[in-house]
Every structure is written in C-alpha cells, then in structure tokens.
XYZ file of C-alpha atoms in Angstrom:
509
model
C 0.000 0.000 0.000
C 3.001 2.446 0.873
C 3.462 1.940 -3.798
C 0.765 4.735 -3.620
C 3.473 7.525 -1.890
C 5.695 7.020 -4.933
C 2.855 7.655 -7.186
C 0.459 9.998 -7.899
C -2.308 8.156 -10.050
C -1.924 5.408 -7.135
C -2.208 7.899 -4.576
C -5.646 9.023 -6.180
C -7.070 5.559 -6.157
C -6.355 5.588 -3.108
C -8.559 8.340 -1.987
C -11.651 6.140 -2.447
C -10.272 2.846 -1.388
C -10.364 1.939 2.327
C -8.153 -1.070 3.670
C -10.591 -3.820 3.580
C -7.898 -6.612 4.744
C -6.439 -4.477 7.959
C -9.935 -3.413 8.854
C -10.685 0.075 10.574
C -11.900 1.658 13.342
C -15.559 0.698 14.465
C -16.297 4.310 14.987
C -13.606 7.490 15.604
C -14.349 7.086 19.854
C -12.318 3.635 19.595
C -9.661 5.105 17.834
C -9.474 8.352 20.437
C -9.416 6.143 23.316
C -6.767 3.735 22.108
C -4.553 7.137 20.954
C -5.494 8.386 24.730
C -4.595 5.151 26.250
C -1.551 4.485 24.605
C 0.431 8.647 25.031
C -1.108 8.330 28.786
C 0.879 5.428 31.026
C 3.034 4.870 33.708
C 5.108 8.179 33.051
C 2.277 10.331 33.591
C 1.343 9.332 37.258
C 4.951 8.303 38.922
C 7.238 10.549 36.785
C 5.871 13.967 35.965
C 5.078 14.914 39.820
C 8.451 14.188 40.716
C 10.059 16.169 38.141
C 7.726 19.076 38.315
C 8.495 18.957 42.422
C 11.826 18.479 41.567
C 12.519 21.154 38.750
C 10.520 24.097 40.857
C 6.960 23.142 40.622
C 4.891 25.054 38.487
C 7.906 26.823 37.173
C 8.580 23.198 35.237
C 5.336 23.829 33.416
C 7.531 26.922 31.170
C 9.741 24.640 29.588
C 7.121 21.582 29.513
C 5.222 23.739 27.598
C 7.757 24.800 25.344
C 8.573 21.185 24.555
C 5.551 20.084 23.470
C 4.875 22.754 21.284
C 8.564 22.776 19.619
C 9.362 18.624 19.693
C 6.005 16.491 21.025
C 3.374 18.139 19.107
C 5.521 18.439 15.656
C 6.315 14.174 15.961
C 3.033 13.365 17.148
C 1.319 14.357 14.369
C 3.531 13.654 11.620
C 3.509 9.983 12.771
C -0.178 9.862 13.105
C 0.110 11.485 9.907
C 2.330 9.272 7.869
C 0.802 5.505 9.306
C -2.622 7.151 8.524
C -1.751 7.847 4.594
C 0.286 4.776 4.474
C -2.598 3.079 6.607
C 0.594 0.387 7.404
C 2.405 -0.013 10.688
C 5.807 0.934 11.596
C 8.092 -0.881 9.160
C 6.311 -0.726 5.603
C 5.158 2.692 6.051
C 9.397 3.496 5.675
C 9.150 1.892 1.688
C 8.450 5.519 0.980
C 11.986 6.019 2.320
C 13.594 2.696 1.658
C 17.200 4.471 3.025
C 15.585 4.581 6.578
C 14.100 1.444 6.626
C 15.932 0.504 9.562
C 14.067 3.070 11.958
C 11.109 1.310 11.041
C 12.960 -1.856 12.446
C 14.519 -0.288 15.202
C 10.858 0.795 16.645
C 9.636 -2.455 16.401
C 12.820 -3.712 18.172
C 12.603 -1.437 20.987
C 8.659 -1.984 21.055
C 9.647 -5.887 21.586
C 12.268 -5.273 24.751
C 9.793 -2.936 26.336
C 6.518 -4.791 25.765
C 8.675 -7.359 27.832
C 9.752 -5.270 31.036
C 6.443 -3.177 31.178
C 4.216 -6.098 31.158
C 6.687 -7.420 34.221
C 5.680 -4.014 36.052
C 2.028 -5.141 34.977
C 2.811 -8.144 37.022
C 3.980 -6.320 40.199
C 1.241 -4.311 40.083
C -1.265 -7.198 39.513
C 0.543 -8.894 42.412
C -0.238 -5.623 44.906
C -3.651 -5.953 43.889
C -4.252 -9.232 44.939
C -2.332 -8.472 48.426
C -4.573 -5.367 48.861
C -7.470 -7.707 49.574
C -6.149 -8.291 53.286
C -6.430 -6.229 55.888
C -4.645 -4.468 57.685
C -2.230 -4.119 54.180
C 0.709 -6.826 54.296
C 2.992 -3.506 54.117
C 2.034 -1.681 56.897
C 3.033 -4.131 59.459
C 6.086 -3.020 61.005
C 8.535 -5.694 61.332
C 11.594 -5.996 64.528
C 13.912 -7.624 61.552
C 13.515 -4.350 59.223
C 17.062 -2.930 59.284
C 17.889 0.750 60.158
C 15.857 3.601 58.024
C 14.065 0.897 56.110
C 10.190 1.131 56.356
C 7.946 -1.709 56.027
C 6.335 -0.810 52.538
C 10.249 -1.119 51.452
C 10.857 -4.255 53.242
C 7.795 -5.965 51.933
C 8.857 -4.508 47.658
C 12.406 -5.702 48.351
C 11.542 -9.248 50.270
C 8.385 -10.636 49.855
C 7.454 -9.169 46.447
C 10.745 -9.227 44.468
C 12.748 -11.204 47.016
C 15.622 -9.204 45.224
C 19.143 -10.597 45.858
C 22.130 -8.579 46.370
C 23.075 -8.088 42.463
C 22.019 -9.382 38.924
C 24.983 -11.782 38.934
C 23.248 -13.419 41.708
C 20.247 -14.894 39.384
C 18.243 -16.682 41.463
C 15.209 -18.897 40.900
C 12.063 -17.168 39.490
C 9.676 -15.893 42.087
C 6.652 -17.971 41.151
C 4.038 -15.204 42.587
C 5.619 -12.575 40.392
C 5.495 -15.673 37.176
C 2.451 -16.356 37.283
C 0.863 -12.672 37.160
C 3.128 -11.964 34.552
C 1.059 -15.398 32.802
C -2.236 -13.357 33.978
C -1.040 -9.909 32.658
C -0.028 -11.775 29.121
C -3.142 -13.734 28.811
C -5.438 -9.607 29.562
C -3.293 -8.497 26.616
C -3.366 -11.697 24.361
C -7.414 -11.941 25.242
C -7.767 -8.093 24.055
C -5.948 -8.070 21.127
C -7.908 -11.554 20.283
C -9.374 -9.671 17.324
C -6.692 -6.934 16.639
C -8.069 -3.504 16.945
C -12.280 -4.841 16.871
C -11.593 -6.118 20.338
C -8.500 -3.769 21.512
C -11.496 -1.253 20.275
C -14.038 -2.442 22.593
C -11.659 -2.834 25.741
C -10.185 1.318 26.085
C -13.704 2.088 26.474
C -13.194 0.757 29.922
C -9.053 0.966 30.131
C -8.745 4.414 28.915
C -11.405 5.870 31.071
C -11.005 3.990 34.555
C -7.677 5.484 35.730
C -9.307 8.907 35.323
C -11.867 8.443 37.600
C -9.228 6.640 39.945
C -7.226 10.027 39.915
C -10.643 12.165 40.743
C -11.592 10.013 43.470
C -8.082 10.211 45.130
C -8.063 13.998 44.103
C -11.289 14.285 46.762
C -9.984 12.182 49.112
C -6.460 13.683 49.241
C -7.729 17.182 49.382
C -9.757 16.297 52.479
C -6.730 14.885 54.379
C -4.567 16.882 56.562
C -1.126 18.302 55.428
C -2.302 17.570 51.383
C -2.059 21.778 51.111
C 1.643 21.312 52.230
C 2.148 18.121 49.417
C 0.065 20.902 46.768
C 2.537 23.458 47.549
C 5.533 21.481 46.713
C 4.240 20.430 43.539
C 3.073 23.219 42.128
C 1.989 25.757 44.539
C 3.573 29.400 45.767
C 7.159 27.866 46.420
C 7.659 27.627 42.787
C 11.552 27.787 41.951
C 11.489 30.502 38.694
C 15.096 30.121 38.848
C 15.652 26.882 38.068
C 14.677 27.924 34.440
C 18.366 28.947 34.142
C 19.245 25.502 34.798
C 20.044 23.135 31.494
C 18.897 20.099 32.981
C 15.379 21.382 33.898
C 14.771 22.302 29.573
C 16.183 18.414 29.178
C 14.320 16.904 31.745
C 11.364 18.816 30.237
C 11.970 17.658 26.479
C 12.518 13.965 27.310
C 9.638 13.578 29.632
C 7.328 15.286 26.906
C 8.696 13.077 24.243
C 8.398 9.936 26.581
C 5.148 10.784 27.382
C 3.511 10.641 23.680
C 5.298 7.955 22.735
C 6.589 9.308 20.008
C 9.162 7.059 18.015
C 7.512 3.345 19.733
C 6.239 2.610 15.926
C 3.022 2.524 18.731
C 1.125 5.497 16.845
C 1.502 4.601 12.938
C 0.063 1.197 14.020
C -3.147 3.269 15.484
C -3.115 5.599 12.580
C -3.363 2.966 10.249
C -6.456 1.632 10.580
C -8.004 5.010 10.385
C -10.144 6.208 7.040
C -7.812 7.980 4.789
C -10.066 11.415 5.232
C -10.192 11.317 8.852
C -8.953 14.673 10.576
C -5.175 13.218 12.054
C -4.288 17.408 12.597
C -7.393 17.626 14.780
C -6.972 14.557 16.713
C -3.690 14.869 17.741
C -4.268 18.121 19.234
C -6.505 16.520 21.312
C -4.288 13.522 22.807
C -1.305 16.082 23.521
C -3.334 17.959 25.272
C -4.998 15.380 26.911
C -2.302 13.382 27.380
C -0.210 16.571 29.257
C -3.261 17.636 31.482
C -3.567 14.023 32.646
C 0.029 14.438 33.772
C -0.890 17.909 35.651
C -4.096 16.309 37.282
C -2.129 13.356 38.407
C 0.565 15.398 40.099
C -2.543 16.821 42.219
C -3.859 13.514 43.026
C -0.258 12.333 44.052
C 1.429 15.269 45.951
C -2.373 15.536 48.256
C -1.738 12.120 49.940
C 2.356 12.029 49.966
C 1.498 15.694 52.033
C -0.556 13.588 54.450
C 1.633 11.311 54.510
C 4.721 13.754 55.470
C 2.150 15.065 58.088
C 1.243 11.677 59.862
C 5.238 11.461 59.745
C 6.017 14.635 60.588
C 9.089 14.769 57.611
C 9.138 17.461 54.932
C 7.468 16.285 51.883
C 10.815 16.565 50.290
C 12.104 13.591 51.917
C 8.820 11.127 51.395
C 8.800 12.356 47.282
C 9.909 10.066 44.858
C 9.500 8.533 41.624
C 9.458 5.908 39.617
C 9.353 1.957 41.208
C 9.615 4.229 44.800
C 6.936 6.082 44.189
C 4.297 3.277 42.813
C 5.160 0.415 44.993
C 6.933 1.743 47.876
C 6.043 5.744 48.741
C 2.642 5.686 47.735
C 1.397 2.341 48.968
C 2.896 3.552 52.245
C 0.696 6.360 52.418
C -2.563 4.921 51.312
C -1.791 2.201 54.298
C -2.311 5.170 56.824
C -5.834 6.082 55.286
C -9.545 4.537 56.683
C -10.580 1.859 54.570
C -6.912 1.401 52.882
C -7.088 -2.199 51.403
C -9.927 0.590 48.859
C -7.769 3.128 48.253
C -4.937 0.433 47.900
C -7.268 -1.269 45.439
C -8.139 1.442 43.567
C -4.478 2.302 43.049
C -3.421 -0.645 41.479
C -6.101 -1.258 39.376
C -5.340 2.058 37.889
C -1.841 1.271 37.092
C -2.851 -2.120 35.911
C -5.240 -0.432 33.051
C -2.698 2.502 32.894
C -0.022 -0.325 31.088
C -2.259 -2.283 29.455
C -4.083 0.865 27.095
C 0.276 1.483 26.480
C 0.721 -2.148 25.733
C -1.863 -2.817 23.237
C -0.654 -0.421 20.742
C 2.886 -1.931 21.358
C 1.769 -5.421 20.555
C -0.132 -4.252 17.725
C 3.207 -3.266 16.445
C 5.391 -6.501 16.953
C 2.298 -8.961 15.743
C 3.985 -11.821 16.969
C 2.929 -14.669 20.068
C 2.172 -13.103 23.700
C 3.956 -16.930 25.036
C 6.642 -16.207 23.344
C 7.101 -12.244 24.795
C 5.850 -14.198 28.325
C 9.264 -16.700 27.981
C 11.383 -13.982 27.326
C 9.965 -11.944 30.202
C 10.950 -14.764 32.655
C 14.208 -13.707 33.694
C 12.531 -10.087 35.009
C 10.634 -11.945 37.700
C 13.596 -13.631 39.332
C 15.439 -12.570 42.183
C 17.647 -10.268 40.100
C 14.585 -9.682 37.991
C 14.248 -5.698 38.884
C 17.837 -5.124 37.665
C 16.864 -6.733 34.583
C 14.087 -4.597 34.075
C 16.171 -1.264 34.970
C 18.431 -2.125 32.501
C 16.251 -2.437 29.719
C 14.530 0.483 30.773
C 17.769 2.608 30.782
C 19.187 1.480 27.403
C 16.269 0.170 25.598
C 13.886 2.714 25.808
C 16.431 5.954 26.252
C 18.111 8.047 24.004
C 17.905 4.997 21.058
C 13.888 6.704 20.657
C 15.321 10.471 20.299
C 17.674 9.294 17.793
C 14.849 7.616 15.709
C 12.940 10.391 16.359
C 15.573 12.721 14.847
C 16.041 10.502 12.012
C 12.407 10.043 11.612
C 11.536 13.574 11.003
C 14.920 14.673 8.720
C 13.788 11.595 6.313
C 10.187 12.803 5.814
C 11.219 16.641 5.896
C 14.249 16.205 3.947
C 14.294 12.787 2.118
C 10.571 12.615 1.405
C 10.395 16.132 1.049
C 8.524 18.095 3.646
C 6.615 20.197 1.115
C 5.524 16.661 -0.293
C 4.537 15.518 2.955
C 2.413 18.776 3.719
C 0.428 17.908 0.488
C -0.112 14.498 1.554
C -2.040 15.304 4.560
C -3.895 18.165 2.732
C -5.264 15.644 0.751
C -6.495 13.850 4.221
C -7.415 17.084 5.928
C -8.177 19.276 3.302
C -6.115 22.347 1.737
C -4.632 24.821 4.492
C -3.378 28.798 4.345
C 0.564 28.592 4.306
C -0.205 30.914 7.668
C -1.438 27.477 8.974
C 1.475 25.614 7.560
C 4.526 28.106 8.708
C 4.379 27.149 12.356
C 4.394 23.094 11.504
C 7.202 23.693 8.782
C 9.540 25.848 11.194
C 9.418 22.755 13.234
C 9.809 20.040 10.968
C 12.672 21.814 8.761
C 14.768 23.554 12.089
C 13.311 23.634 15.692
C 12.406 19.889 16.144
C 15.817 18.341 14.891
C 18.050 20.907 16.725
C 15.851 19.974 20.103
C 16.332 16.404 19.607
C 20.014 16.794 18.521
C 20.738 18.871 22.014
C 19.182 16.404 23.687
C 20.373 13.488 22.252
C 24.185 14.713 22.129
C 23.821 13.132 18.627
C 27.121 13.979 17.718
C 28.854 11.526 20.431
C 26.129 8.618 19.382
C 26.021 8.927 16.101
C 28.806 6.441 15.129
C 26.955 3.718 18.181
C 23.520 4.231 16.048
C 24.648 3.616 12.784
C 26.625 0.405 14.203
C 23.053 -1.022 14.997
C 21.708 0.564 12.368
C 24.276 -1.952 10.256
C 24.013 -4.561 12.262
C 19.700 -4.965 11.591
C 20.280 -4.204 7.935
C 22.546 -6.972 6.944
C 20.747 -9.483 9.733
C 17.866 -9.001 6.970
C 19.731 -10.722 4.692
C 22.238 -12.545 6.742
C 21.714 -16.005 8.315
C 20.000 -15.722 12.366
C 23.316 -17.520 13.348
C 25.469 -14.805 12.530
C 22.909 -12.107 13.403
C 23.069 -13.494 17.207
C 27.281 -13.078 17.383
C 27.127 -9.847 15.571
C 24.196 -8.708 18.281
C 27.018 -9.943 20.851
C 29.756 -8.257 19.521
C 27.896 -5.176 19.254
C 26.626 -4.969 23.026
C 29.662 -4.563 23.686
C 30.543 -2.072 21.417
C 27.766 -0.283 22.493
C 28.457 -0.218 25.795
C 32.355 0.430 25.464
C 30.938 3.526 23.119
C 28.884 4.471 25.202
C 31.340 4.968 28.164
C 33.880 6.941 25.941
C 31.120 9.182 24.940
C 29.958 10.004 28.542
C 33.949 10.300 29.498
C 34.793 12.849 26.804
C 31.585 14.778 26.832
C-alpha cells in the first residue's frame, strides 16, 4: 500500500479505497481512546510529579510547555500522519523512504524489549492488587527484623514481592508469585488483542477511562486529608523555583519527559493511525491527545502530591524527603501512604487497578506493532521476575527505551522533511485534511525543517552517538539478509561495542 506515496495516479485511487484486509476503526471514539490510552501510562502518574516537584513546581510547566509545542506536538502528528496515509504499521510505512528502513525496524525492536519489562511491572502491580485484599495491608506491618531507616512498605517490595538478591549476577530462581501474574497480565493483553483492533477497540472504552476516575476520586480524598495543602505546595503551589529555568537540565528533563510521554518514536502510533479512514482529521486529533495526554500528567501530580502531604504530616518529615518517583513512588512511597488512610485495602485497590489499566491501554498499541505470540514475549519476560529480575528490568529500561527513541525520532523527522520532502509531505495530509493557508502551515514547517531536529540533537548529544547508532543501524540491515546464526554473534559483539561507546562518549563529553 506504501506503492501509492511514490505515485500519484496510485495515490488518487487511493482516496476512495479503504483497507478492507487491515480493517478500521468501528467508529472514531475507539480510535481516540486507544490514541489516549496508549500517550497516557506509567510516566504520567509516577514521573511527571516528581520532576515538576523536583525542577521548581509550576515553574517546570515553562519549559514543559515549550517542549511540546517545539518537539512532542511536531512528531506526534507527523507519525499519526504518515501511518494514517500509508494506513501500514511501523516498518512498511518506511518503503516511501527505503534508506531509513531501519528506523522502522529499530521501533519495532525497541517496542519488543519494552513490551517485555512493562508487562513485568504489569505483574507487580497485579501482584499488589491481589495483596490489597487483606487487611490491615501486608505492608504496613512493622517488622523488629527491618534494618535501620528501612520502612515496612520497602521491606515488603524488596523481600516478599521481588525477594531481590544482592546483584544481577546473583540470578536466582524465578519468584513464582511474580510468574504467574506476569502469565495473567499476558493472557489480559493476548485476550484483548484476540481480534486486533475490533476487540483492543471495545476494551479502552473501559481501560482508557477507569484510571481517570481513579485520579478524581483520590483527588477528593487527598484534598480532604490533613497536610495535602503542604504536598500541593511542593508540587506546584507558591514555592515555585522561577530560577531553576536557568538551569540546562530542567529544559532536558522537560523535552525527554514530553517526548516519553507521547510515545513518540515506539512505531506505537503509525500502528493506530493505520487503521483510520484515509479522510479522517489526524491534525485535529492529535491536538486533542497532547493535550490530553499533558493535562492528565498535571491532574495526576494533584492527586499524588495531596496524599504524599498527608503522609509527610502523619510522619512529621518534609514532603521533600517522602517524594519520589518511579518503582519508589508506585510500589513503595505511595502504597505507604494509602496504608495510613480509613478503609486502605480501597484506596490500595483502587491504586493498582489504575496502574494495571494505565499499562495495558500502552501495551496494546505496542503489541499491535510486533504482531507476533504473547507466550513467546511471556518466555522472554521470565528472567525479570527472578530474584535479580528488577535489575533486569532497569536495565532495559535505561538502554532500551532511552536516548535509542530520540535518535529515531531525529532521524524520523529529517527523512520525511528532507528525504521525502517536507513540502511533499504537507500535500499528503492536505489531501487527508483538506487544503490549508501557508499561515497554517509556517508554524508546523519551522518545526519540521529547524526547531524539532536541533531539540532532539541537544538532547540526544547526537554527535557523540552517532557512530553507536549507525553500528546497529548496520548490524539490523545486513541481519535481513544474513543467516539468524550470525545475526546473534554480531548482536554480541555489538553490546559490547555499544556499551564500550557508550562509556567513551559520557567520558569525553
């Protein structure tokens, strides 16, 4: 179908043909919810607080802002864009730039490590839910063996749930508990993608809307405890750090959580896009799920920073000290402090159940892009739920789903606004969306020709990882043509290549 870029007459044909073998969207709410789900995850409720608290509350909101407009905004909907003209996923939709094939093949790589480690946090999270139904919480009992400075939320994530040995060479045997909810988490994403997108479709009604009302209902009941004015005013409130603005890490912190946050460069969003009618509006829709997908991660900060404030009050610490993010903040901080409220096996239920349809809405689109056997992803996820499972899972986090996605990104939108030809793009989605003034156009084009790849080359450093990306960029090019055997010692050699390179970089920068 991606014949029909190259050609014009095709390309008309095209205008009154609608993919009868993919399918398409029941109806344009399916395909809104599933965009919704998929930019709103994890990121939004344990990341963004911390890093607005962290980066001088609502001060952060400046250069979040900023970023959005200049690098998520500009991606989003040129890859919304491109898989809805192509109406193909992630890796055929690059035929119309058969040079940068491999970034169509590097998404769907990264979309295959992450689907792994995200449906292991899935698991944890499904594993808290089940241990909510007790009462009082199994991590709120205060234990004589804890050591020094160690609460009991920590002791129970580290010993009971992970039972984490002391490093990842120390393996261990796989925590069955952990196992088998990562089975239970594979078989939810296996049974809603039964269908592709005609069930996927019918699930988000329920898995894009539920964590919302999860965040409104601990909104009230935060606001209502004591010291949530005190968590409020560390988030975002009158002790907001204008200064901080001066600081470079705050603009990069900024950009990569915005970018993180959309998903922009997963190969996640062309796989949506696709299945959409070629004359649906792609410019108006993703206006919506930026914004949407941003305010979420305003409104959770609210719902977060209420009850960490209680809890620093039923401590007596500074909120500073009980903040946190990440695997801290979800499993650890936050559990802690719904343990101290009336009825707290509810609020602990509610919790978790949000997170658990908060990965699953992110997961569908990425499974949509890799097509392949949930057993198989559930084999390979294994080694993340044994003892040194949570290393595992950091690691692939931290090179897996890092700075590889800005460098795709980059490459992404310098092939379709250089390569392509931007002006050739822009006329492409006219024919989708209609003709537009070139007053309408000038903002998009500033950003797709300059502002978006100088962002993502600042942040990316792309001059010091330029010569690691095209080495793996190599590497999945000839392993198209090569034999698997010699893919697998190439893919060895090169890890640690990568990670030699990646050393020298960080030394001489």
């Amino acid at each position: 179908m991606c014949d029909v870029i190259c050609n014009e007459y095709y390309l008309f044909i095209f205008l009154f043909y609608e993919n009868t073998e993919r399918g398409n969207w029941s109806s344009k709410r399916e395909y809104m919810l599933s965009m919704i789900g998929y930019a709103v995850g994890l990121g939004n409720v344990w990341r963004f607080p911390y890093l607005a608290y962290k980066h001088g509350g609502g001060a952060f909101l400046i250069p979040y802002t900023i970023m959005l407009a200049v690098a998520g905004l500009p991606l989003f909907f040129m890859e919304s864009s491109f898989g809805q003209f192509c109406s193909q996923g992630p890796i055929n939709v690059w035929k119309a730039v058969p040079i940068l094939q491999g970034v169509g093949i590097t998404m769907m790589l990264v979309s295959i490590f992450v689907a792994i480690y995200y449906n292991v946090i899935i698991a944890y999270s499904i594993y808290y839910l089940f241990a909510s139904f007790q009462y009082p919480l199994p991590w709120s009992v205060k234990d004589c063996s804890s050591t020094a400075g160690q609460s009991p939320s920590e002791k129970y994530w580290d010993e009971v749930a992970l039972q984490r040995t002391s490093s990842m060479n120390e393996t261990g045997p796989v925590v069955w508990h952990l196992a088998l909810c990562l089975l239970l988490a594979w078989i939810l994403v296996g049974g809603a993608l039964f269908k592709g997108i005609k069930s996927s479709g019918k699930v988000v009604y329920f898995t894009a809307t539920f964590p919302y009302i999860v965040l409104f209902i601990l909104l009230v009941r935060g606001a209502t405890l004591e010291g949530a004015k005190d968590g409020i005013e560390f988030y975002i409130g009158s002790k907001s750090n204008l200064t901080k603005l001066a600081d470079a890490e705050v603009w990069k912190d900024a950009a990569t959580q915005i970018f993180f946050s959309l998903s922009v460069a997963w190969g996640g969003l062309m796989a949506l896009s696709s299945y959409n009618k070629f004359y649906n509006n792609c410019y108006q829709d993703s206006i919506i799920v930026c914004v949407t997908n941003c305010g979420t991660s305003v409104f959770a900060g609210f719902a977060i920073f209420s009850i960490l404030g209680h809890m620093a009050h039923v401590y007596q610490r500074p909120v500073s000290e009980v903040a946190d993010a990440g695997f801290a903040l979800a499993f650890i901080a936050y559990p802690d402090a719904l343990s101290k409220l009336p009825i707290s096996p509810l609020w602990s239920i509610l919790f978790f159940l949000m997170l658990i349809t908060l990965g699953l809405d992110s997961q569908f689109a990425g499974i949509e892009v890799i097509a392949t056997f949930c057993i198989v992803l559930f084999l390979l996820g294994l080694p993340c739920v044994t003892g040194a499972g949570i290393y595992w899972v950091n690691l692939i986090d931290t090179f897996c789903a890092g700075w590889i996605l800005l460098v795709a990104g980059l490459l992404e939108v310098l092939g379709l606004s250089i390569l392509y030809g931007g002006n050739r793009f822009i006329k492409d989605i006219e024919m989708m969306i209609g003709t537009k003034s070139a007053l309408f156009w000038l903002w998009w084009r500033a950003c797709w020709f300059f502002i978006t790849p100088v962002v993502l080359s600042v942040c990316t450093q792309f001059l010091s990882y330029l010569s690691i990306y095209l080495s793996i960029y190599l590497s999945i090019y000839l392993s198209i043509y090569l034999s698997i055997y010699l893919s697998i010692y190439l893919s060895i050699y090169l890890s640690y290549s990568f990670s030699l390179s990646r050393s020298l970089s960080l030394y001489i920068f």
